[in-house]
GROMACS .gro file of C-alpha atoms in nm:
model
  293
    1MET     CA    1   0.000   0.000   0.000
    2LYS     CA    2   0.288   0.238   0.080
    3ALA     CA    3   0.426   0.198  -0.271
    4LEU     CA    4   0.088   0.267  -0.427
    5LEU     CA    5   0.043   0.585  -0.227
    6TYR     CA    6   0.391   0.706  -0.322
    7ARG     CA    7   0.320   0.659  -0.691
    8LEU     CA    8  -0.003   0.855  -0.655
    9ALA     CA    9   0.148   1.137  -0.450
   10PHE     CA   10   0.259   1.348  -0.744
   11PHE     CA   11  -0.086   1.356  -0.894
   12LEU     CA   12  -0.245   1.454  -0.564
   13GLY     CA   13  -0.018   1.760  -0.560
   14CYS     CA   14   0.156   1.656  -0.240
   15VAL     CA   15   0.513   1.657  -0.375
   16ALA     CA   16   0.715   1.843  -0.636
   17VAL     CA   17   0.953   1.562  -0.718
   18LEU     CA   18   0.872   1.223  -0.872
   19GLY     CA   19   1.138   0.956  -0.825
   20GLY     CA   20   1.418   1.214  -0.808
   21PHE     CA   21   1.315   1.403  -1.124
   22SER     CA   22   1.273   1.768  -1.030
   23PHE     CA   23   1.008   2.010  -1.154
   24SER     CA   24   1.144   2.330  -0.999
   25ALA     CA   25   0.935   2.646  -0.999
   26GLN     CA   26   1.215   2.856  -0.848
   27ALA     CA   27   1.538   2.966  -1.016
   28GLN     CA   28   1.584   2.883  -1.381
   29PRO     CA   29   1.763   2.546  -1.406
   30ALA     CA   30   2.083   2.502  -1.604
   31ALA     CA   31   1.888   2.286  -1.848
   32SER     CA   32   1.526   2.177  -1.873
   33VAL     CA   33   1.291   1.993  -2.106
   34GLU     CA   34   1.068   2.226  -2.306
   35GLY     CA   35   0.895   1.995  -2.555
   36VAL     CA   36   0.845   1.623  -2.617
   37GLN     CA   37   0.707   1.433  -2.912
   38MET     CA   38   0.644   1.096  -2.750
   39PRO     CA   39   0.763   0.833  -2.678
   40ALA     CA   40   1.077   0.945  -2.496
   41TRP     CA   41   1.255   0.875  -2.167
   42LEU     CA   42   1.492   1.032  -1.917
   43GLU     CA   43   1.741   0.806  -1.743
   44ARG     CA   44   1.902   0.912  -1.415
   45ASN     CA   45   2.110   0.694  -1.184
   46GLY     CA   46   2.003   0.384  -1.376
   47ARG     CA   47   1.632   0.459  -1.348
   48ARG     CA   48   1.426   0.541  -1.657
   49THR     CA   49   1.107   0.749  -1.658
   50PRO     CA   50   0.904   0.911  -1.937
   51LEU     CA   51   1.037   1.247  -2.055
   52LEU     CA   52   0.805   1.531  -1.958
   53PRO     CA   53   0.815   1.907  -2.027
   54GLY     CA   54   0.936   2.095  -1.721
   55MET     CA   55   1.186   1.832  -1.610
   56GLU     CA   56   1.511   1.983  -1.482
   57LEU     CA   57   1.822   1.815  -1.623
   58ARG     CA   58   2.146   1.741  -1.442
   59ALA     CA   59   2.494   1.617  -1.523
   60GLY     CA   60   2.479   1.243  -1.584
   61ASP     CA   61   2.126   1.244  -1.725
   62GLN     CA   62   2.050   1.076  -2.057
   63ILE     CA   63   1.757   1.139  -2.289
   64PHE     CA   64   1.631   0.862  -2.517
   65THR     CA   65   1.383   0.911  -2.801
   66GLY     CA   66   1.185   0.637  -2.971
   67ALA     CA   67   1.062   0.593  -3.328
   68GLY     CA   68   0.897   0.912  -3.454
   69SER     CA   69   0.996   1.096  -3.137
   70ARG     CA   70   1.163   1.434  -3.077
   71ALA     CA   71   1.288   1.622  -2.771
   72LEU     CA   72   1.356   1.993  -2.713
   73VAL     CA   73   1.587   2.103  -2.430
   74ARG     CA   74   1.658   2.462  -2.324
   75LEU     CA   75   1.989   2.564  -2.168
   76ALA     CA   76   2.004   2.853  -1.923
   77GLU     CA   77   2.247   3.060  -2.135
   78GLY     CA   78   1.999   3.092  -2.422
   79SER     CA   79   2.057   2.786  -2.638
   80VAL     CA   80   1.829   2.500  -2.733
   81VAL     CA   81   1.920   2.142  -2.816
   82LYS     CA   82   1.688   1.935  -3.035
   83LEU     CA   83   1.712   1.556  -3.057
   84GLY     CA   84   1.558   1.350  -3.337
   85GLU     CA   85   1.404   1.004  -3.330
   86ASN     CA   86   1.584   0.696  -3.200
   87GLY     CA   87   1.842   0.923  -3.040
   88THR     CA   88   2.046   0.926  -2.721
   89LEU     CA   89   2.169   1.249  -2.565
   90ARG     CA   90   2.393   1.251  -2.258
   91PHE     CA   91   2.456   1.551  -2.035
   92THR     CA   92   2.811   1.492  -1.918
   93ARG     CA   93   2.850   1.836  -1.764
   94ILE     CA   94   2.619   2.132  -1.697
   95ASP     CA   95   2.759   2.420  -1.491
   96ARG     CA   96   2.612   2.767  -1.466
   97THR     CA   97   2.771   2.867  -1.137
   98GLY     CA   98   3.052   3.083  -1.283
   99GLU     CA   99   3.066   3.373  -1.525
  100ILE     CA  100   3.095   3.128  -1.815
  101PHE     CA  101   2.824   2.871  -1.882
  102LYS     CA  102   2.999   2.536  -1.929
  103ALA     CA  103   2.848   2.218  -2.066
  104ALA     CA  104   2.952   1.894  -2.230
  105LEU     CA  105   2.693   1.695  -2.424
  106GLY     CA  106   2.723   1.360  -2.596
  107VAL     CA  107   2.506   1.254  -2.888
  108LEU     CA  108   2.553   0.879  -2.875
  109GLN     CA  109   2.302   0.814  -3.150
  110GLY     CA  110   2.063   1.003  -3.375
  111ALA     CA  111   2.035   1.354  -3.516
  112PHE     CA  112   2.057   1.675  -3.313
  113ARG     CA  113   2.058   2.051  -3.359
  114PHE     CA  114   2.217   2.311  -3.134
  115THR     CA  115   2.089   2.667  -3.175
  116THR     CA  116   2.160   2.982  -2.977
  117GLU     CA  117   1.867   3.219  -2.981
  118LEU     CA  118   1.922   3.593  -3.023
  119ILE     CA  119   1.888   3.665  -2.652
  120GLY     CA  120   2.178   3.431  -2.571
  121GLN     CA  121   2.425   3.516  -2.846
  122THR     CA  122   2.622   3.764  -2.635
  123ARG     CA  123   2.655   3.536  -2.332
  124ARG     CA  124   2.983   3.361  -2.260
  125ARG     CA  125   2.980   2.986  -2.297
  126GLU     CA  126   3.209   2.686  -2.332
  127ILE     CA  127   3.008   2.401  -2.478
  128ASP     CA  128   3.144   2.084  -2.634
  129ILE     CA  129   2.926   1.834  -2.814
  130ARG     CA  130   3.058   1.487  -2.880
  131VAL     CA  131   2.893   1.306  -3.171
  132ALA     CA  132   2.993   0.941  -3.134
  133GLN     CA  133   3.374   0.967  -3.186
  134VAL     CA  134   3.377   1.332  -3.301
  135THR     CA  135   3.390   1.641  -3.077
  136ALA     CA  136   3.268   1.987  -3.177
  137GLY     CA  137   3.369   2.291  -2.972
  138ILE     CA  138   3.083   2.538  -2.993
  139ARG     CA  139   3.189   2.889  -3.086
  140GLY     CA  140   2.907   2.935  -3.333
  141THR     CA  141   2.538   2.976  -3.281
  142ASP     CA  142   2.378   2.710  -3.498
  143LEU     CA  143   2.483   2.361  -3.604
  144TRP     CA  144   2.332   2.024  -3.692
  145GLY     CA  145   2.480   1.681  -3.649
  146ARG     CA  146   2.408   1.310  -3.659
  147GLY     CA  147   2.571   1.011  -3.498
  148LEU     CA  148   2.525   0.673  -3.664
  149LYS     CA  149   2.746   0.366  -3.653
  150ASP     CA  150   3.062   0.443  -3.852
  151ASN     CA  151   2.903   0.759  -3.992
  152GLU     CA  152   2.925   1.092  -3.802
  153VAL     CA  153   2.827   1.427  -3.950
  154VAL     CA  154   2.857   1.782  -3.810
  155CYS     CA  155   2.725   2.069  -4.022
  156LEU     CA  156   2.777   2.438  -3.947
  157ILE     CA  157   2.470   2.654  -4.010
  158GLU     CA  158   2.596   2.979  -3.861
  159GLY     CA  159   2.903   3.093  -3.665
  160GLU     CA  160   3.221   2.890  -3.616
  161ILE     CA  161   3.312   2.551  -3.466
  162GLN     CA  162   3.622   2.342  -3.410
  163VAL     CA  163   3.556   1.977  -3.491
  164GLY     CA  164   3.765   1.663  -3.500
  165ALA     CA  165   3.813   1.306  -3.381
  166GLU     CA  166   4.041   1.194  -3.100
  167GLY     CA  167   4.401   1.175  -3.213
  168GLU     CA  168   4.345   1.410  -3.507
  169ALA     CA  169   4.399   1.783  -3.541
  170ALA     CA  170   4.075   1.976  -3.506
  171GLN     CA  171   3.939   2.144  -3.817
  172THR     CA  172   3.769   2.481  -3.828
  173LEU     CA  173   3.431   2.530  -3.992
  174ASN     CA  174   3.356   2.901  -4.033
  175GLN     CA  175   3.141   2.919  -4.346
  176PRO     CA  176   2.767   2.847  -4.347
  177LEU     CA  177   2.673   2.499  -4.474
  178GLN     CA  178   3.022   2.354  -4.437
  179PHE     CA  179   3.013   2.002  -4.296
  180TYR     CA  180   3.256   1.757  -4.140
  181ARG     CA  181   3.205   1.386  -4.197
  182ARG     CA  182   3.374   1.074  -4.065
  183THR     CA  183   3.288   0.734  -4.213
  184ASP     CA  184   3.427   0.393  -4.119
  185GLY     CA  185   3.675   0.560  -3.886
  186LYS     CA  186   3.816   0.790  -4.154
  187THR     CA  187   3.774   1.168  -4.169
  188GLN     CA  188   3.655   1.292  -4.507
  189PRO     CA  189   3.742   1.628  -4.671
  190ILE     CA  190   3.532   1.923  -4.555
  191GLY     CA  191   3.229   1.958  -4.780
  192VAL     CA  192   2.947   2.204  -4.844
  193ILE     CA  193   2.578   2.115  -4.863
  194ASP     CA  194   2.298   2.302  -5.036
  195VAL     CA  195   1.999   2.465  -4.869
  196LYS     CA  196   1.766   2.183  -4.971
  197GLN     CA  197   1.983   1.924  -4.797
  198LEU     CA  198   1.994   2.138  -4.485
  199ALA     CA  199   1.614   2.165  -4.485
  200ASP     CA  200   1.587   1.785  -4.510
  201TRP     CA  201   1.831   1.739  -4.224
  202ALA     CA  202   1.661   2.002  -4.008
  203LYS     CA  203   1.326   1.820  -4.032
  204GLN     CA  204   1.482   1.526  -3.852
  205THR     CA  205   1.513   1.726  -3.529
  206GLU     CA  206   1.206   1.952  -3.535
  207ILE     CA  207   0.901   1.871  -3.325
  208GLU     CA  208   0.628   1.805  -3.581
  209GLU     CA  209   0.291   1.974  -3.568
  210GLY     CA  210  -0.009   1.747  -3.537
  211LYS     CA  211   0.186   1.455  -3.385
  212GLY     CA  212   0.066   1.496  -3.026
  213ALA     CA  213   0.371   1.672  -2.882
  214ALA     CA  214   0.363   1.805  -2.525
  215ARG     CA  215   0.500   2.150  -2.441
  216ALA     CA  216   0.584   2.320  -2.113
  217GLY     CA  217   0.274   2.508  -2.001
  218GLY     CA  218   0.035   2.321  -2.231
  219ARG     CA  219  -0.315   2.332  -2.081
  220PHE     CA  220  -0.488   2.041  -2.257
  221SER     CA  221  -0.498   1.683  -2.134
  222VAL     CA  222  -0.592   1.348  -2.283
  223LEU     CA  223  -0.804   1.136  -2.048
  224LEU     CA  224  -0.717   0.784  -2.155
  225ALA     CA  225  -0.923   0.565  -1.924
  226GLY     CA  226  -1.085   0.538  -1.585
  227ALA     CA  227  -1.040   0.259  -1.331
  228PRO     CA  228  -1.251   0.175  -1.024
  229ASP     CA  229  -0.951   0.081  -0.809
  230GLN     CA  230  -0.585   0.167  -0.765
  231ARG     CA  231  -0.453  -0.166  -0.885
  232SER     CA  232  -0.627  -0.145  -1.222
  233ALA     CA  233  -0.520   0.218  -1.267
  234LEU     CA  234  -0.158   0.140  -1.185
  235GLY     CA  235  -0.152  -0.144  -1.437
  236LEU     CA  236  -0.225   0.092  -1.728
  237TYR     CA  237  -0.013   0.368  -1.572
  238ASP     CA  238   0.293   0.142  -1.554
  239GLU     CA  239   0.242   0.009  -1.907
  240LEU     CA  240   0.217   0.357  -2.059
  241ARG     CA  241   0.517   0.493  -1.871
  242ALA     CA  242   0.734   0.196  -1.964
  243ALA     CA  243   0.645   0.271  -2.328
  244GLY     CA  244   0.758   0.635  -2.293
  245TYR     CA  245   0.426   0.810  -2.234
  246PRO     CA  246   0.410   1.031  -1.919
  247ALA     CA  247   0.082   0.903  -1.779
  248GLU     CA  248  -0.057   1.036  -1.452
  249ILE     CA  249  -0.329   0.912  -1.220
  250LEU     CA  250  -0.595   1.158  -1.109
  251PRO     CA  251  -0.836   1.038  -0.836
  252ARG     CA  252  -1.187   1.179  -0.877
  253LYS     CA  253  -1.494   1.131  -0.660
  254ASP     CA  254  -1.790   0.984  -0.848
  255GLY     CA  255  -2.084   0.977  -0.613
  256GLY     CA  256  -1.972   0.784  -0.310
  257GLN     CA  257  -1.685   0.614  -0.490
  258VAL     CA  258  -1.341   0.716  -0.618
  259LEU     CA  259  -1.264   0.683  -0.988
  260TYR     CA  260  -0.897   0.680  -1.093
  261LEU     CA  261  -0.844   0.864  -1.422
  262ILE     CA  262  -0.531   0.801  -1.630
  263ARG     CA  263  -0.424   1.106  -1.828
  264ILE     CA  264  -0.139   1.275  -2.014
  265ARG     CA  265  -0.106   1.651  -1.964
  266GLN     CA  266   0.071   1.952  -2.118
  267LEU     CA  267  -0.064   1.933  -2.470
  268PRO     CA  268  -0.047   2.291  -2.605
  269THR     CA  269  -0.361   2.285  -2.825
  270ARG     CA  270  -0.677   2.082  -2.861
  271ALA     CA  271  -0.550   1.964  -3.201
  272GLU     CA  272  -0.229   1.824  -3.047
  273ALA     CA  273  -0.429   1.658  -2.771
  274GLN     CA  274  -0.660   1.500  -3.029
  275ALA     CA  275  -0.360   1.379  -3.229
  276LEU     CA  276  -0.220   1.204  -2.922
  277ALA     CA  277  -0.561   1.055  -2.843
  278ASN     CA  278  -0.580   0.917  -3.197
  279GLN     CA  279  -0.233   0.766  -3.165
  280LEU     CA  280  -0.315   0.584  -2.842
  281LYS     CA  281  -0.669   0.473  -2.923
  282GLY     CA  282  -0.672   0.098  -2.966
  283ARG     CA  283  -0.339   0.055  -2.783
  284PHE     CA  284  -0.282  -0.048  -2.422
  285GLY     CA  285  -0.652  -0.133  -2.399
  286ILE     CA  286  -0.751   0.233  -2.449
  287THR     CA  287  -1.088   0.256  -2.625
  288GLU     CA  288  -1.236   0.606  -2.597
  289PRO     CA  289  -0.986   0.873  -2.496
  290ARG     CA  290  -1.128   1.220  -2.426
  291ILE     CA  291  -0.985   1.571  -2.439
  292SER     CA  292  -0.988   1.802  -2.139
  293GLY     CA  293  -0.868   2.161  -2.122
   0.00000   0.00000   0.00000
């Protein structure tokens, strides 16, 4: 019974932390999740939980995205990191305590994009991104990359970066659309892509409209099912969360009884909520999901 009450505590509003994953409403965190196109997960200290907008990220955390998934992370110094489907992003270091924002990120698999928004372009930062076996020192404001087995790509969109593999001299990319590529353990000559290729690559990391993506502050919810008892509710809850969907349990009084609603929150529009409902209908035993907001 104690375990059941603990798992319900978040949804009753009694705690601000679920299993060690913080949702701070105080000072801006060094990094936090801003958007999620499900399914996706956050792993911390060996424990995996569904990725949810508002989660504060720490050094050692890893984000995993599934098929058709995307994740959007905001850094405190004014940059955003986007991760495409079937990707793995590791936060090796995040430090905002000094005058210079310092971070080290590792893209173990999948496509990513690092972009510094206008408000953050004048802030001092030291950020390194490792793409499989290749490291890029961020001095620019916009780049795209992808890590696949024996095939790493880093493309400069704007600014300047130093990029290279361990044991090799770093190369400088300082012209828009230049790209560095390493295949089968061998670094290839610096190339240049066209705008069409960049647009195709960029789509791989953008959260797609109409795919049921959650956003920080989204006010719509999808009510997936109702259960007459805790045990039944927790069965669906556990199944959804294991699959990368951030389900919650909301107890509601129905006459003299308590009904346990299973829902997913933070959908920004009714259309996105409906898209998620359509995706989940017929799965996990869900028959008639409803929109609330």
